[in-house]
PDB file of N, CA, C and O in Angstrom:
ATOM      1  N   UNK Z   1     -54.337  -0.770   4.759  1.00 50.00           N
ATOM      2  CA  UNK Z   1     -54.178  -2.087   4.193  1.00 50.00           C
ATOM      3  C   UNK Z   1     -53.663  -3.017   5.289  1.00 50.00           C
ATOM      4  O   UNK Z   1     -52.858  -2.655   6.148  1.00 50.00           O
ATOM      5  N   UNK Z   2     -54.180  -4.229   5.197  1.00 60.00           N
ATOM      6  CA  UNK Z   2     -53.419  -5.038   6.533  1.00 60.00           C
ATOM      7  C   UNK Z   2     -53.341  -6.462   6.042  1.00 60.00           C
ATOM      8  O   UNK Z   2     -53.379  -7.381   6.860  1.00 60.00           O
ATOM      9  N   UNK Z   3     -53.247  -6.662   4.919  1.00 75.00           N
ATOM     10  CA  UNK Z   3     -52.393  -7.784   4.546  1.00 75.00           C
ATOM     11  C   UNK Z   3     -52.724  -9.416   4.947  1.00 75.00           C
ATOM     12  O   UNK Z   3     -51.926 -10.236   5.399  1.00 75.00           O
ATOM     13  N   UNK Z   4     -53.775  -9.554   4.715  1.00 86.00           N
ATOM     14  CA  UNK Z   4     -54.296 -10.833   5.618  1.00 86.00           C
ATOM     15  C   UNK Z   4     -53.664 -12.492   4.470  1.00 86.00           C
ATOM     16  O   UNK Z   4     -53.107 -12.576   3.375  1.00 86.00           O
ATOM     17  N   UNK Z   5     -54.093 -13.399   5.371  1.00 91.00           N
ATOM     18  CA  UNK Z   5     -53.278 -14.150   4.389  1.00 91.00           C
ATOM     19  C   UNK Z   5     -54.801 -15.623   4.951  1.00 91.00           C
ATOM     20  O   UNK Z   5     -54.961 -15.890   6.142  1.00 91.00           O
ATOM     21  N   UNK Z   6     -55.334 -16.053   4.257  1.00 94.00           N
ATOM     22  CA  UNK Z   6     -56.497 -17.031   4.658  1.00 94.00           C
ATOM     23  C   UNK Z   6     -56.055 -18.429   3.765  1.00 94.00           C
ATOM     24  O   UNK Z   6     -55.741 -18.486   2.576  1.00 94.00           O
ATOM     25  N   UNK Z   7     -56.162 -19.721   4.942  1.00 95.00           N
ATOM     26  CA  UNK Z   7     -55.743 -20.543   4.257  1.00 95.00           C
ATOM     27  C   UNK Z   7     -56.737 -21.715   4.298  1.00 95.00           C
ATOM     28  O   UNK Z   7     -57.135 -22.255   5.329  1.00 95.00           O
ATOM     29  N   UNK Z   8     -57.131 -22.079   2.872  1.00 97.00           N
ATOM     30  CA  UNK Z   8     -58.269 -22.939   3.125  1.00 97.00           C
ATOM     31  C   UNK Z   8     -57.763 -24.608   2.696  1.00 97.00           C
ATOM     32  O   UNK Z   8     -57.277 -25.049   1.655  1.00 97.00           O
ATOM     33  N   UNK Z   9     -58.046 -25.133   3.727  1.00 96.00           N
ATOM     34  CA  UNK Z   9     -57.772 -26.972   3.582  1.00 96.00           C
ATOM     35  C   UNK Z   9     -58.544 -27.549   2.950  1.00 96.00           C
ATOM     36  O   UNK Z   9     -59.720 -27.194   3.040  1.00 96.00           O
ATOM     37  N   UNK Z  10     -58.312 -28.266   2.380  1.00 96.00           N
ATOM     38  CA  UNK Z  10     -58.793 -29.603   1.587  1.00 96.00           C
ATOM     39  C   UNK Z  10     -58.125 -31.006   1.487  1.00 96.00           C
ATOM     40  O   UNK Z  10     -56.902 -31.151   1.487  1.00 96.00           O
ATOM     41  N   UNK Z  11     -59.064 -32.080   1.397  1.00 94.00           N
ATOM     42  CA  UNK Z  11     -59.064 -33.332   1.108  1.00 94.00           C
ATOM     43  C   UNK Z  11     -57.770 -33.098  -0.267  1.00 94.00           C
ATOM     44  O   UNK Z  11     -56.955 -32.205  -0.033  1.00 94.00           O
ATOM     45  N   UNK Z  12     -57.718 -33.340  -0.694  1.00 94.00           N
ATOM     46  CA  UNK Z  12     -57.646 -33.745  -2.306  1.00 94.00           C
ATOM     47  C   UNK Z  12     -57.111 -32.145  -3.307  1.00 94.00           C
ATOM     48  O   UNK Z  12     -57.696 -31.064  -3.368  1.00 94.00           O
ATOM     49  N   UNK Z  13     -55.938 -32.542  -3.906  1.00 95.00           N
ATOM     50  CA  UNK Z  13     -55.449 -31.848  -5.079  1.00 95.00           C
ATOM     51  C   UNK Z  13     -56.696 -31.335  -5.713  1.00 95.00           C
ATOM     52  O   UNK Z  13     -56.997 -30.163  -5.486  1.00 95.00           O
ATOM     53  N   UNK Z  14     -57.377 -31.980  -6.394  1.00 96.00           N
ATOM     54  CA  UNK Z  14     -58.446 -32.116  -7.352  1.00 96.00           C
ATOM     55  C   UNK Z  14     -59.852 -30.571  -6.381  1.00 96.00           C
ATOM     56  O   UNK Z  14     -60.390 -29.598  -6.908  1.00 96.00           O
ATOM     57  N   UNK Z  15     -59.901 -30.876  -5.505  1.00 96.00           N
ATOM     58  CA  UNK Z  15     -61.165 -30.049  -4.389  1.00 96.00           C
ATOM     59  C   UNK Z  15     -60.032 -28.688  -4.590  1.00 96.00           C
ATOM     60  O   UNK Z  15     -60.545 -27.733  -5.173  1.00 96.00           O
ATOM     61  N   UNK Z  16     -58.922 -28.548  -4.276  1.00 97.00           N
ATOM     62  CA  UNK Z  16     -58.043 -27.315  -4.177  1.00 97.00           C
ATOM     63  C   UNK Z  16     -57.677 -26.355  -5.193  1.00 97.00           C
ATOM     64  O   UNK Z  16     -57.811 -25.140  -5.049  1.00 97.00           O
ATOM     65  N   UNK Z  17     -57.148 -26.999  -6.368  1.00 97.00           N
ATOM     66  CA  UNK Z  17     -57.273 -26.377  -7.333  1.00 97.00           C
ATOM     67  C   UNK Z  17     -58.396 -26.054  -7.860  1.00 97.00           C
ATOM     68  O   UNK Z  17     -58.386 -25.186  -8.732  1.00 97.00           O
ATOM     69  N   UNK Z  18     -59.627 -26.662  -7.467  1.00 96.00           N
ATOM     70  CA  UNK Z  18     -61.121 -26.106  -7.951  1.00 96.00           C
ATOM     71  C   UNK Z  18     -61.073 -24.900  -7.077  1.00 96.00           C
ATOM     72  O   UNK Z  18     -60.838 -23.828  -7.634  1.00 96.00           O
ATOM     73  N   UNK Z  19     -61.231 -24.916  -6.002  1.00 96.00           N
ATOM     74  CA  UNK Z  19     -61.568 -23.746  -5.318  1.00 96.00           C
ATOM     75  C   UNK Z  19     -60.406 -22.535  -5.410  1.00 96.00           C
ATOM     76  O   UNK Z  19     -60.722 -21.368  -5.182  1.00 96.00           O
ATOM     77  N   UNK Z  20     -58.889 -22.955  -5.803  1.00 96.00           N
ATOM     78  CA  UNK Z  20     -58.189 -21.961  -6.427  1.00 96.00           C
ATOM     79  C   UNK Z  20     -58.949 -21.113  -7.719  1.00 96.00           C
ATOM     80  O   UNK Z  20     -59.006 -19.915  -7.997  1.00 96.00           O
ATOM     81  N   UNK Z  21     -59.381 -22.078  -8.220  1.00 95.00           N
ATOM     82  CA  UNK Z  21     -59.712 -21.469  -9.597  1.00 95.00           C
ATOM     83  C   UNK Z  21     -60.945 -20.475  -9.084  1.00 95.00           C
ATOM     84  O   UNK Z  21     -60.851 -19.249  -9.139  1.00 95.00           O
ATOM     85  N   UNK Z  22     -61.915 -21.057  -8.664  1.00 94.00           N
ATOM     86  CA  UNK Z  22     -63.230 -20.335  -8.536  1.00 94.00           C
ATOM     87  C   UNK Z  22     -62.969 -19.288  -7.315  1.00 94.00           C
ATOM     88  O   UNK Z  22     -64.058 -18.767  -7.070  1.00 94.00           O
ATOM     89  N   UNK Z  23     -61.926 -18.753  -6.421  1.00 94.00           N
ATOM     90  CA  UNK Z  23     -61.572 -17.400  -5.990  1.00 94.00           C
ATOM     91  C   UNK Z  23     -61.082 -16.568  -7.089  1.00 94.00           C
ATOM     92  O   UNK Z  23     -61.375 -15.377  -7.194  1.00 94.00           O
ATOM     93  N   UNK Z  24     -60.410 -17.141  -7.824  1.00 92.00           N
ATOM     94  CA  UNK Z  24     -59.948 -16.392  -8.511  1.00 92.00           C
ATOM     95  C   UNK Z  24     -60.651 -15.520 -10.020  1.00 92.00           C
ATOM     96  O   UNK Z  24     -60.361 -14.628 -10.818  1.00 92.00           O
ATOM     97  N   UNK Z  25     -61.698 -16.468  -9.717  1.00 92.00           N
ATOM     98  CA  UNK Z  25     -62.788 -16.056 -11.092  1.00 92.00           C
ATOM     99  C   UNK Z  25     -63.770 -15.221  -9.970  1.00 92.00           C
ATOM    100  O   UNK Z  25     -64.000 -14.113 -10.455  1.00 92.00           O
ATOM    101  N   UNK Z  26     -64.322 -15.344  -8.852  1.00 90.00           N
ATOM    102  CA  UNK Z  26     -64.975 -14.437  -8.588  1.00 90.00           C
ATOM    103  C   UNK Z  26     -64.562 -13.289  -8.041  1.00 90.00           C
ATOM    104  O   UNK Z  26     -65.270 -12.282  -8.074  1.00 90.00           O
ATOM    105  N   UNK Z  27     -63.304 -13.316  -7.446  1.00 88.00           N
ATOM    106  CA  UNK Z  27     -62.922 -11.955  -6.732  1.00 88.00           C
ATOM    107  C   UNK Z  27     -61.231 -11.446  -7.555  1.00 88.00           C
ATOM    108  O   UNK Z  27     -60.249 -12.009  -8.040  1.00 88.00           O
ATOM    109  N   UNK Z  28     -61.761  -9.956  -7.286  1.00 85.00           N
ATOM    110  CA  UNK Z  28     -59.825  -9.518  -8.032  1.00 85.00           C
ATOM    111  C   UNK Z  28     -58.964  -9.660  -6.787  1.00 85.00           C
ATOM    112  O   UNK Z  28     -58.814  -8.848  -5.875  1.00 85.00           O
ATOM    113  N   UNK Z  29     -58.337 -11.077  -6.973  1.00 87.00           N
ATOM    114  CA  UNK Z  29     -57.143 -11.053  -5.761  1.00 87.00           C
ATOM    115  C   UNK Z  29     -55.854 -10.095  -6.191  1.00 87.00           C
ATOM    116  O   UNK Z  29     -55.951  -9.517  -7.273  1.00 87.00           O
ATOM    117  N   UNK Z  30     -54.884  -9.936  -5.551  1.00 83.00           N
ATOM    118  CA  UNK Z  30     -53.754  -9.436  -5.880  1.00 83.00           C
ATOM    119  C   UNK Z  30     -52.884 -10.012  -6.432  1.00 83.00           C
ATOM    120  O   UNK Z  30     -51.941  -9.450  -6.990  1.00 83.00           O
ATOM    121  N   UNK Z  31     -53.089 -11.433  -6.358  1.00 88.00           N
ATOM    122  CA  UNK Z  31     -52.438 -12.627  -7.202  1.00 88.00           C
ATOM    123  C   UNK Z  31     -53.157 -13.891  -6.979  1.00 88.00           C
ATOM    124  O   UNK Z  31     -54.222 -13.896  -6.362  1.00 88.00           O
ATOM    125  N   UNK Z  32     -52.745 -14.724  -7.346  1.00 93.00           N
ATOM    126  CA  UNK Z  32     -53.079 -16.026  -7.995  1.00 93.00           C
ATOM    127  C   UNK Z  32     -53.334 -16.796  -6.324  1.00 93.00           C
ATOM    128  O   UNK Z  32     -52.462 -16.555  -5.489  1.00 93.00           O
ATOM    129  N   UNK Z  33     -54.038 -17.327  -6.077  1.00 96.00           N
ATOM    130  CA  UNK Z  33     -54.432 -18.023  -4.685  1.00 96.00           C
ATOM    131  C   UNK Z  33     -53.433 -19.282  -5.055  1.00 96.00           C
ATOM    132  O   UNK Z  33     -53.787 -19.882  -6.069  1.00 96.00           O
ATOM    133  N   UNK Z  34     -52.040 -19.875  -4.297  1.00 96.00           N
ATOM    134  CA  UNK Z  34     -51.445 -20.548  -4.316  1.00 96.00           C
ATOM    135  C   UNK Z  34     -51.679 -22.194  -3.468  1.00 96.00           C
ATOM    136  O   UNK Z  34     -51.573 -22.427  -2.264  1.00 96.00           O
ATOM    137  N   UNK Z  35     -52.004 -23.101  -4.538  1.00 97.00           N
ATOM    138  CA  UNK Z  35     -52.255 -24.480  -4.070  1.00 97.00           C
ATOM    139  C   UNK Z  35     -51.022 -25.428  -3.728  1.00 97.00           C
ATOM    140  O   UNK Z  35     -50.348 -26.004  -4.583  1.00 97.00           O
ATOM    141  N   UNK Z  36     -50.752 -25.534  -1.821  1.00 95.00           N
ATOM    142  CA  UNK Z  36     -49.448 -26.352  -1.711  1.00 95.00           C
ATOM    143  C   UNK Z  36     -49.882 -27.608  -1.063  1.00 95.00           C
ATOM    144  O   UNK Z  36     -50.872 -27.681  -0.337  1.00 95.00           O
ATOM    145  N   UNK Z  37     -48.947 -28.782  -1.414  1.00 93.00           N
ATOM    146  CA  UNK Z  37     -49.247 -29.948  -0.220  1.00 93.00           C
ATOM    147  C   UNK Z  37     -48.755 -29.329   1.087  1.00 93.00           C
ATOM    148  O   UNK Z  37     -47.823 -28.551   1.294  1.00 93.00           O
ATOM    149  N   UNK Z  38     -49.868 -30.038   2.120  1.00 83.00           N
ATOM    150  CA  UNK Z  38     -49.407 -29.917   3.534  1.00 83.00           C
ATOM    151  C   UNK Z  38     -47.648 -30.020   3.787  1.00 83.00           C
ATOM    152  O   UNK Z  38     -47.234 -31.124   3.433  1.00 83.00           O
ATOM    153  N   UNK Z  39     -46.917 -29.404   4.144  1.00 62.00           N
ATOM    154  CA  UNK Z  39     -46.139 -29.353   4.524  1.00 62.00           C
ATOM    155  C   UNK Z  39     -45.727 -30.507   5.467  1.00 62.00           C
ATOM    156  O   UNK Z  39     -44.799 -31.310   5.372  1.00 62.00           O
ATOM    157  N   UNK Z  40     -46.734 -30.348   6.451  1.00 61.00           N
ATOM    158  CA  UNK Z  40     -46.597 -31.604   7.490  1.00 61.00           C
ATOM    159  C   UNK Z  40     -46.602 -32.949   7.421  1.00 61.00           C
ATOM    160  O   UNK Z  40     -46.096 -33.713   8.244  1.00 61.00           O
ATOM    161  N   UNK Z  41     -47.294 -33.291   6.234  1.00 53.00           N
ATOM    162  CA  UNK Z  41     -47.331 -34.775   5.248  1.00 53.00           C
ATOM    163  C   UNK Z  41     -46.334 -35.191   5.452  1.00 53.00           C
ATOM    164  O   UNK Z  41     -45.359 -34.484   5.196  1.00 53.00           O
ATOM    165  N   UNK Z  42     -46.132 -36.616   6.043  1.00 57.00           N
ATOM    166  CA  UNK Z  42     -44.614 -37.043   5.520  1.00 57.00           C
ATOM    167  C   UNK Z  42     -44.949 -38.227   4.945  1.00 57.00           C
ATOM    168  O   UNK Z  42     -46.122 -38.595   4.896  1.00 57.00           O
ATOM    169  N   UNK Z  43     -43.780 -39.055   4.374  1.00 55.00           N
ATOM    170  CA  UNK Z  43     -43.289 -40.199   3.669  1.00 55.00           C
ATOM    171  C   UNK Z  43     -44.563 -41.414   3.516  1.00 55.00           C
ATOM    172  O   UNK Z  43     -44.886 -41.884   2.425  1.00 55.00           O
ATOM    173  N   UNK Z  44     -45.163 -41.785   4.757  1.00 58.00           N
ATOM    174  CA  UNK Z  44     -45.873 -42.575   5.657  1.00 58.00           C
ATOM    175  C   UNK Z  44     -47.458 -42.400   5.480  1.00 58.00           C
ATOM    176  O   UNK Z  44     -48.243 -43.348   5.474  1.00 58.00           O
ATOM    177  N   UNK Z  45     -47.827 -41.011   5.332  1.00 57.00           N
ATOM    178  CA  UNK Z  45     -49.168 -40.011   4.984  1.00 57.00           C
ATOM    179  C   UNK Z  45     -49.351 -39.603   3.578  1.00 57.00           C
ATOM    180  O   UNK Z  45     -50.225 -38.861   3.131  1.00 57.00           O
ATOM    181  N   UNK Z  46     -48.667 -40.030   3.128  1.00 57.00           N
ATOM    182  CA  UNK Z  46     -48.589 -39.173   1.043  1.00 57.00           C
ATOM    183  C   UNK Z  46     -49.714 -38.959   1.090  1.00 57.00           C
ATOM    184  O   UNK Z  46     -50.214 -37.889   1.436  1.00 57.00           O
ATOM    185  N   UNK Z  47     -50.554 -40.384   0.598  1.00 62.00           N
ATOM    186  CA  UNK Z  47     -51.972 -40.534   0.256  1.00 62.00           C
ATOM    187  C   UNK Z  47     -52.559 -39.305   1.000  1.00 62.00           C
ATOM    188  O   UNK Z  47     -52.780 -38.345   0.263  1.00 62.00           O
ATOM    189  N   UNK Z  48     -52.891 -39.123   2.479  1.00 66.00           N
ATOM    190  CA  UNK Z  48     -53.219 -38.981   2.989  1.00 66.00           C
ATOM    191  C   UNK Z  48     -53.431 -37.204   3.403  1.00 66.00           C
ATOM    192  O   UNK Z  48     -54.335 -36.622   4.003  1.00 66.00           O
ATOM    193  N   UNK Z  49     -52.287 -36.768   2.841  1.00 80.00           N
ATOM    194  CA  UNK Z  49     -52.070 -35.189   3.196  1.00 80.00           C
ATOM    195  C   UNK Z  49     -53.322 -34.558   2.320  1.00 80.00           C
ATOM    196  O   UNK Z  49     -54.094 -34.926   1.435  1.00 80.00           O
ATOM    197  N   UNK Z  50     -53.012 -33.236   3.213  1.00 92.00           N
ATOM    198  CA  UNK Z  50     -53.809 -32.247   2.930  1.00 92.00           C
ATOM    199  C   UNK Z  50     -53.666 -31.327   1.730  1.00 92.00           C
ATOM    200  O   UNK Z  50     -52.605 -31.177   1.124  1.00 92.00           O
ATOM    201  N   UNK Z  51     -54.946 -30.651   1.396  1.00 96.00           N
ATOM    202  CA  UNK Z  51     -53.851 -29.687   0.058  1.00 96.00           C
ATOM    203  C   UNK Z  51     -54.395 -28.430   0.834  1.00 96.00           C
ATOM    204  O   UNK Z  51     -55.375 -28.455   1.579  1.00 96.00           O
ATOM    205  N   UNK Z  52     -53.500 -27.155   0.511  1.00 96.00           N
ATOM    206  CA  UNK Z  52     -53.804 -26.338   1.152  1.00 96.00           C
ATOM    207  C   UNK Z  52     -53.880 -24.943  -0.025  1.00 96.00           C
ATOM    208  O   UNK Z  52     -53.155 -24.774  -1.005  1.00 96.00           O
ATOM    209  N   UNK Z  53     -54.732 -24.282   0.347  1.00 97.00           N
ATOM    210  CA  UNK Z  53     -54.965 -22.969  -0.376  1.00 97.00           C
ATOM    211  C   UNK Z  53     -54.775 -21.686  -0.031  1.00 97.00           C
ATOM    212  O   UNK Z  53     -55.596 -21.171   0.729  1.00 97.00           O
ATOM    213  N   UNK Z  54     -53.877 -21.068  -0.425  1.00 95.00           N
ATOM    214  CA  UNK Z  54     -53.225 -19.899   0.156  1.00 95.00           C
ATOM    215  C   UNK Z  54     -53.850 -18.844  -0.413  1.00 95.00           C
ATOM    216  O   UNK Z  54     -53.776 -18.921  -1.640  1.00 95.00           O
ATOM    217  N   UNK Z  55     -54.573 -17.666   0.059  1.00 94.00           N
ATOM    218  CA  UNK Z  55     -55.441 -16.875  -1.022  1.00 94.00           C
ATOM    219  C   UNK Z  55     -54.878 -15.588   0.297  1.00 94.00           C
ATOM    220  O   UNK Z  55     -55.050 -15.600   1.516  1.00 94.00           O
ATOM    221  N   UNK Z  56     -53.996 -14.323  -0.828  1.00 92.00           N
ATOM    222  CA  UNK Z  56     -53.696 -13.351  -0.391  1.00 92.00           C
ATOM    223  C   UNK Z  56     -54.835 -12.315  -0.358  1.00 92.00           C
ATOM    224  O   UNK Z  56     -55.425 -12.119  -1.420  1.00 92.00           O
ATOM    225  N   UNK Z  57     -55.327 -11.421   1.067  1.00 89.00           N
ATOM    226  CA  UNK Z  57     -56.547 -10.550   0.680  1.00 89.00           C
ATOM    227  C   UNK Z  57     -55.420  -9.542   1.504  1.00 89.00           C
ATOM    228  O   UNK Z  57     -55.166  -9.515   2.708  1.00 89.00           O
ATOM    229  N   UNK Z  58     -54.878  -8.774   0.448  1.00 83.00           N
ATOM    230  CA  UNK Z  58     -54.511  -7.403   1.115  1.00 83.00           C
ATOM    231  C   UNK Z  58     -55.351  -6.290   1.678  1.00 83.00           C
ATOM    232  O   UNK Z  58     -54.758  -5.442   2.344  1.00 83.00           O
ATOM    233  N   UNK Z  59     -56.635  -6.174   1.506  1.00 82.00           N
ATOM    234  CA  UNK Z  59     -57.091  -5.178   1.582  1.00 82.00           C
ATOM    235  C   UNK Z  59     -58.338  -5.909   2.672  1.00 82.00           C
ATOM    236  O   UNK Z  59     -59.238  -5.213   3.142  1.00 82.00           O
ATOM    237  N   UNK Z  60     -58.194  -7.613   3.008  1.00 84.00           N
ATOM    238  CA  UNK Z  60     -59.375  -7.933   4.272  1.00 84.00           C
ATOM    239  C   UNK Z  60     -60.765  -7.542   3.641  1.00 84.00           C
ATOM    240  O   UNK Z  60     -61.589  -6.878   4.269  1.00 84.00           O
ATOM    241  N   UNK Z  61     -60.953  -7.958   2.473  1.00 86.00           N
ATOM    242  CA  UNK Z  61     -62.228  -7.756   1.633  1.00 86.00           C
ATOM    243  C   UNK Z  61     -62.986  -9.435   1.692  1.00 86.00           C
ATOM    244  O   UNK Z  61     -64.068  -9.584   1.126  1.00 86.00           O
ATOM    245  N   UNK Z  62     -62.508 -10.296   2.212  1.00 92.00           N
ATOM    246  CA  UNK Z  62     -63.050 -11.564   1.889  1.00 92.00           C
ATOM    247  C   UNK Z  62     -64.337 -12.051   3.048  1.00 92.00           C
ATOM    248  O   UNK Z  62     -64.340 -11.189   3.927  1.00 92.00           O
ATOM    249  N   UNK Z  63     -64.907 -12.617   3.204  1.00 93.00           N
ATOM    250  CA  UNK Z  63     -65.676 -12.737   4.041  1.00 93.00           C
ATOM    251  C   UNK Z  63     -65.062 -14.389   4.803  1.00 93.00           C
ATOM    252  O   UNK Z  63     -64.691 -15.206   3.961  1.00 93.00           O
ATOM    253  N   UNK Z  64     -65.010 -14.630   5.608  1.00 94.00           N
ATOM    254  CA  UNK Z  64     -64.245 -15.782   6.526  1.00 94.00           C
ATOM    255  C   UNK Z  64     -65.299 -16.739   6.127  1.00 94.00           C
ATOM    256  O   UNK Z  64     -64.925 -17.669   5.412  1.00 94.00           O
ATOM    257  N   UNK Z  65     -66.452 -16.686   6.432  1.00 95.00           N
ATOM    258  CA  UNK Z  65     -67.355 -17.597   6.832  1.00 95.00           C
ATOM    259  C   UNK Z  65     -67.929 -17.946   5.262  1.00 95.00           C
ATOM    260  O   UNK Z  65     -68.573 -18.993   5.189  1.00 95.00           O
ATOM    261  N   UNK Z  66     -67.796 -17.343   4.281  1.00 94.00           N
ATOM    262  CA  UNK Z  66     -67.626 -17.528   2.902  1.00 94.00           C
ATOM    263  C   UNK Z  66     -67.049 -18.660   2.538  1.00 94.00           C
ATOM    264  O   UNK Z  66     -67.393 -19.744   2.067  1.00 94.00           O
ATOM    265  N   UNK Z  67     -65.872 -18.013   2.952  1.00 96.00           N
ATOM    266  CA  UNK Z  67     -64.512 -19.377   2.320  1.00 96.00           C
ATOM    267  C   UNK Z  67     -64.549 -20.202   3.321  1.00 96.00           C
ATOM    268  O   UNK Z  67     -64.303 -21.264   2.748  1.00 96.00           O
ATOM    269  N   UNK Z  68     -64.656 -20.396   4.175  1.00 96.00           N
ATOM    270  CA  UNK Z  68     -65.033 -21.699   4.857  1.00 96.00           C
ATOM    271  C   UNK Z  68     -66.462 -22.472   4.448  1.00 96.00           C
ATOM    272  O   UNK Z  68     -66.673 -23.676   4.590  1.00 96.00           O
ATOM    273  N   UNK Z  69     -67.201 -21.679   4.016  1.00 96.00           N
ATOM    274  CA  UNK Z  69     -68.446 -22.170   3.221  1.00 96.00           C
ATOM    275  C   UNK Z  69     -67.820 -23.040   1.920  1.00 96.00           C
ATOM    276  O   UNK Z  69     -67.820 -24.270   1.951  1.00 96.00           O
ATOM    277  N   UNK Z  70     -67.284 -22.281   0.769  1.00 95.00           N
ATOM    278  CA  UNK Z  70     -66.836 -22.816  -0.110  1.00 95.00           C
ATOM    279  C   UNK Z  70     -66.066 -23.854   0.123  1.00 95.00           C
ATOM    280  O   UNK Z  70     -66.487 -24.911  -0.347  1.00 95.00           O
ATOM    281  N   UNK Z  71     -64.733 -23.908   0.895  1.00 96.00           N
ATOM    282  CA  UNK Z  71     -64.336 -25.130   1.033  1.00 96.00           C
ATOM    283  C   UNK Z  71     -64.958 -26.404   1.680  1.00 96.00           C
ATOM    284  O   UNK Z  71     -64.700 -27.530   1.256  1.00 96.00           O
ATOM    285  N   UNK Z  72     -65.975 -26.113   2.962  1.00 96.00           N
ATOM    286  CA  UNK Z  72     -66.943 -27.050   3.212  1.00 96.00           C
ATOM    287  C   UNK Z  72     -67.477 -27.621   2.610  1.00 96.00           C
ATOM    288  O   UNK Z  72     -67.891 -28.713   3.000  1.00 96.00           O
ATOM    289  N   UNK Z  73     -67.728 -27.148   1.352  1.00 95.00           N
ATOM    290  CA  UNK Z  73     -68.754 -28.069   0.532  1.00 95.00           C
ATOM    291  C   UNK Z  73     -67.381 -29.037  -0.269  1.00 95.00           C
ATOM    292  O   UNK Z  73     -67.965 -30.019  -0.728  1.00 95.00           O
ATOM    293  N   UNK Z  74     -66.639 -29.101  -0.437  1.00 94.00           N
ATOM    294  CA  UNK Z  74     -65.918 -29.875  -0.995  1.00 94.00           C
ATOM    295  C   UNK Z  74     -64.818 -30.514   0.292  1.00 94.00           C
ATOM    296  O   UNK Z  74     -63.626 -30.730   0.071  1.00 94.00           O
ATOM    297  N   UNK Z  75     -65.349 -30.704   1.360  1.00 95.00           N
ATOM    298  CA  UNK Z  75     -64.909 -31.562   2.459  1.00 95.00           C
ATOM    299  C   UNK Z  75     -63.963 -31.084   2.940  1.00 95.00           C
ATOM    300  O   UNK Z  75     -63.235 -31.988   3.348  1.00 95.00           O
ATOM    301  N   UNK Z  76     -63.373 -29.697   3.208  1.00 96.00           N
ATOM    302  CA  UNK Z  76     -62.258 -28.790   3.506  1.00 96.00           C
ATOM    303  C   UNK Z  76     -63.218 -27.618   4.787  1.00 96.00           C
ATOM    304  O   UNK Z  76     -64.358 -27.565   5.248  1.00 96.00           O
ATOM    305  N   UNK Z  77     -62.000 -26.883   4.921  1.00 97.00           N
ATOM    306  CA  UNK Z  77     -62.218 -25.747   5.842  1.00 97.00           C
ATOM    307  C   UNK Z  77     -61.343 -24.661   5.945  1.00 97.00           C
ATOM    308  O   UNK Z  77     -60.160 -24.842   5.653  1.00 97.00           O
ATOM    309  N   UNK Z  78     -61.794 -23.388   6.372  1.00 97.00           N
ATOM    310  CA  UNK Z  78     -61.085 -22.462   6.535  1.00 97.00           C
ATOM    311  C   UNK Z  78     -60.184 -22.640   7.820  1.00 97.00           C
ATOM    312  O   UNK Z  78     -60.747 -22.735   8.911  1.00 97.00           O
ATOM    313  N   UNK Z  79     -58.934 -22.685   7.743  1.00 91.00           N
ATOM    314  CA  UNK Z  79     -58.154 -22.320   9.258  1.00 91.00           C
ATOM    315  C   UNK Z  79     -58.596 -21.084   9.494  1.00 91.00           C
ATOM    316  O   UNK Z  79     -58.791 -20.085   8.803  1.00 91.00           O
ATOM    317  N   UNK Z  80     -58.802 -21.581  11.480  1.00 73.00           N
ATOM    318  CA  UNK Z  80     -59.493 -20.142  11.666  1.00 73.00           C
ATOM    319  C   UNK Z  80     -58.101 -19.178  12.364  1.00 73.00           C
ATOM    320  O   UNK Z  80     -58.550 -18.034  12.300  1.00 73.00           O
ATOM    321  N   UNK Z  81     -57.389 -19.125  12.671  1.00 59.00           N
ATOM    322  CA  UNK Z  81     -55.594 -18.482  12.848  1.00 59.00           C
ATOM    323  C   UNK Z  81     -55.358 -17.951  11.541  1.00 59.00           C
ATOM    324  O   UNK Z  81     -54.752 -18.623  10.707  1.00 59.00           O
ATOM    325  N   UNK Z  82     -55.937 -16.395  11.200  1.00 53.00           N
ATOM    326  CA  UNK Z  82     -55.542 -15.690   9.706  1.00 53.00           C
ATOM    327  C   UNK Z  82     -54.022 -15.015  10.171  1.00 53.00           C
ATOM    328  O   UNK Z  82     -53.701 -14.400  11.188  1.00 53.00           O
ATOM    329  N   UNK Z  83     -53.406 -15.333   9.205  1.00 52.00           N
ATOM    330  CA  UNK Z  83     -52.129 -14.493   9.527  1.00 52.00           C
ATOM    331  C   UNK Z  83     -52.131 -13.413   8.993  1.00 52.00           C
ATOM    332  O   UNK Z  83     -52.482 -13.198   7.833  1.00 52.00           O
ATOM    333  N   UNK Z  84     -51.637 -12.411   9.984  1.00 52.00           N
ATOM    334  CA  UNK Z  84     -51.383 -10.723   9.710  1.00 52.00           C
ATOM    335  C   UNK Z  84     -50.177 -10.972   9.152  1.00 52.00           C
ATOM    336  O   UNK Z  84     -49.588 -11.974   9.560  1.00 52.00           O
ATOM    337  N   UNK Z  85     -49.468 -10.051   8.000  1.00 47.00           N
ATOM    338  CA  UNK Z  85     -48.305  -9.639   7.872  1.00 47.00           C
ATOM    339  C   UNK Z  85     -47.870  -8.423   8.109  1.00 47.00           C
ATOM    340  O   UNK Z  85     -46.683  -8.148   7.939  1.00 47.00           O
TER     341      UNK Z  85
END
């Protein structure tokens, strides 16, 4: 098992929680793919920040170029830096 952690960007709340939802209806994650604002957003950027999608693949079953597919189409992308835990 090696614990991968894939995080997909998006425009817009609205694009993120869609694509939360639709990982989670097509594949058995280990939990719930978690939708956060950019962190980096500040005060000045509200409008403007990113939403980000946190989708745990413990077992490295996901295909990269997939989920960067999926979020592409809704004006997002896969970060390509997957974090190992």
């Amino acid at each position: 098992m090696s614990d991968v952690r894939h995080v997909l960007v998006l425009p817009e709340r609205d694009a993120a929680e869609e694509v939360a939802e639709l990982l989670s209806d097509l594949f058995d994650l280990p939990g719930e793919p978690r939708v956060l604002r950019d962190a980096l957003a500040g005060e000045d950027d509200a409008e403007d920040a990113q939403w980000l999608v946190v989708v745990e693949d413990d077992d490295d079953l996901l295909d990269p170029a997939a989920l960067d597919e999926m979020a592409g189409r809704l004006g997002g992308w896969l970060e390509e830096d997957r974090e190992e835990l």
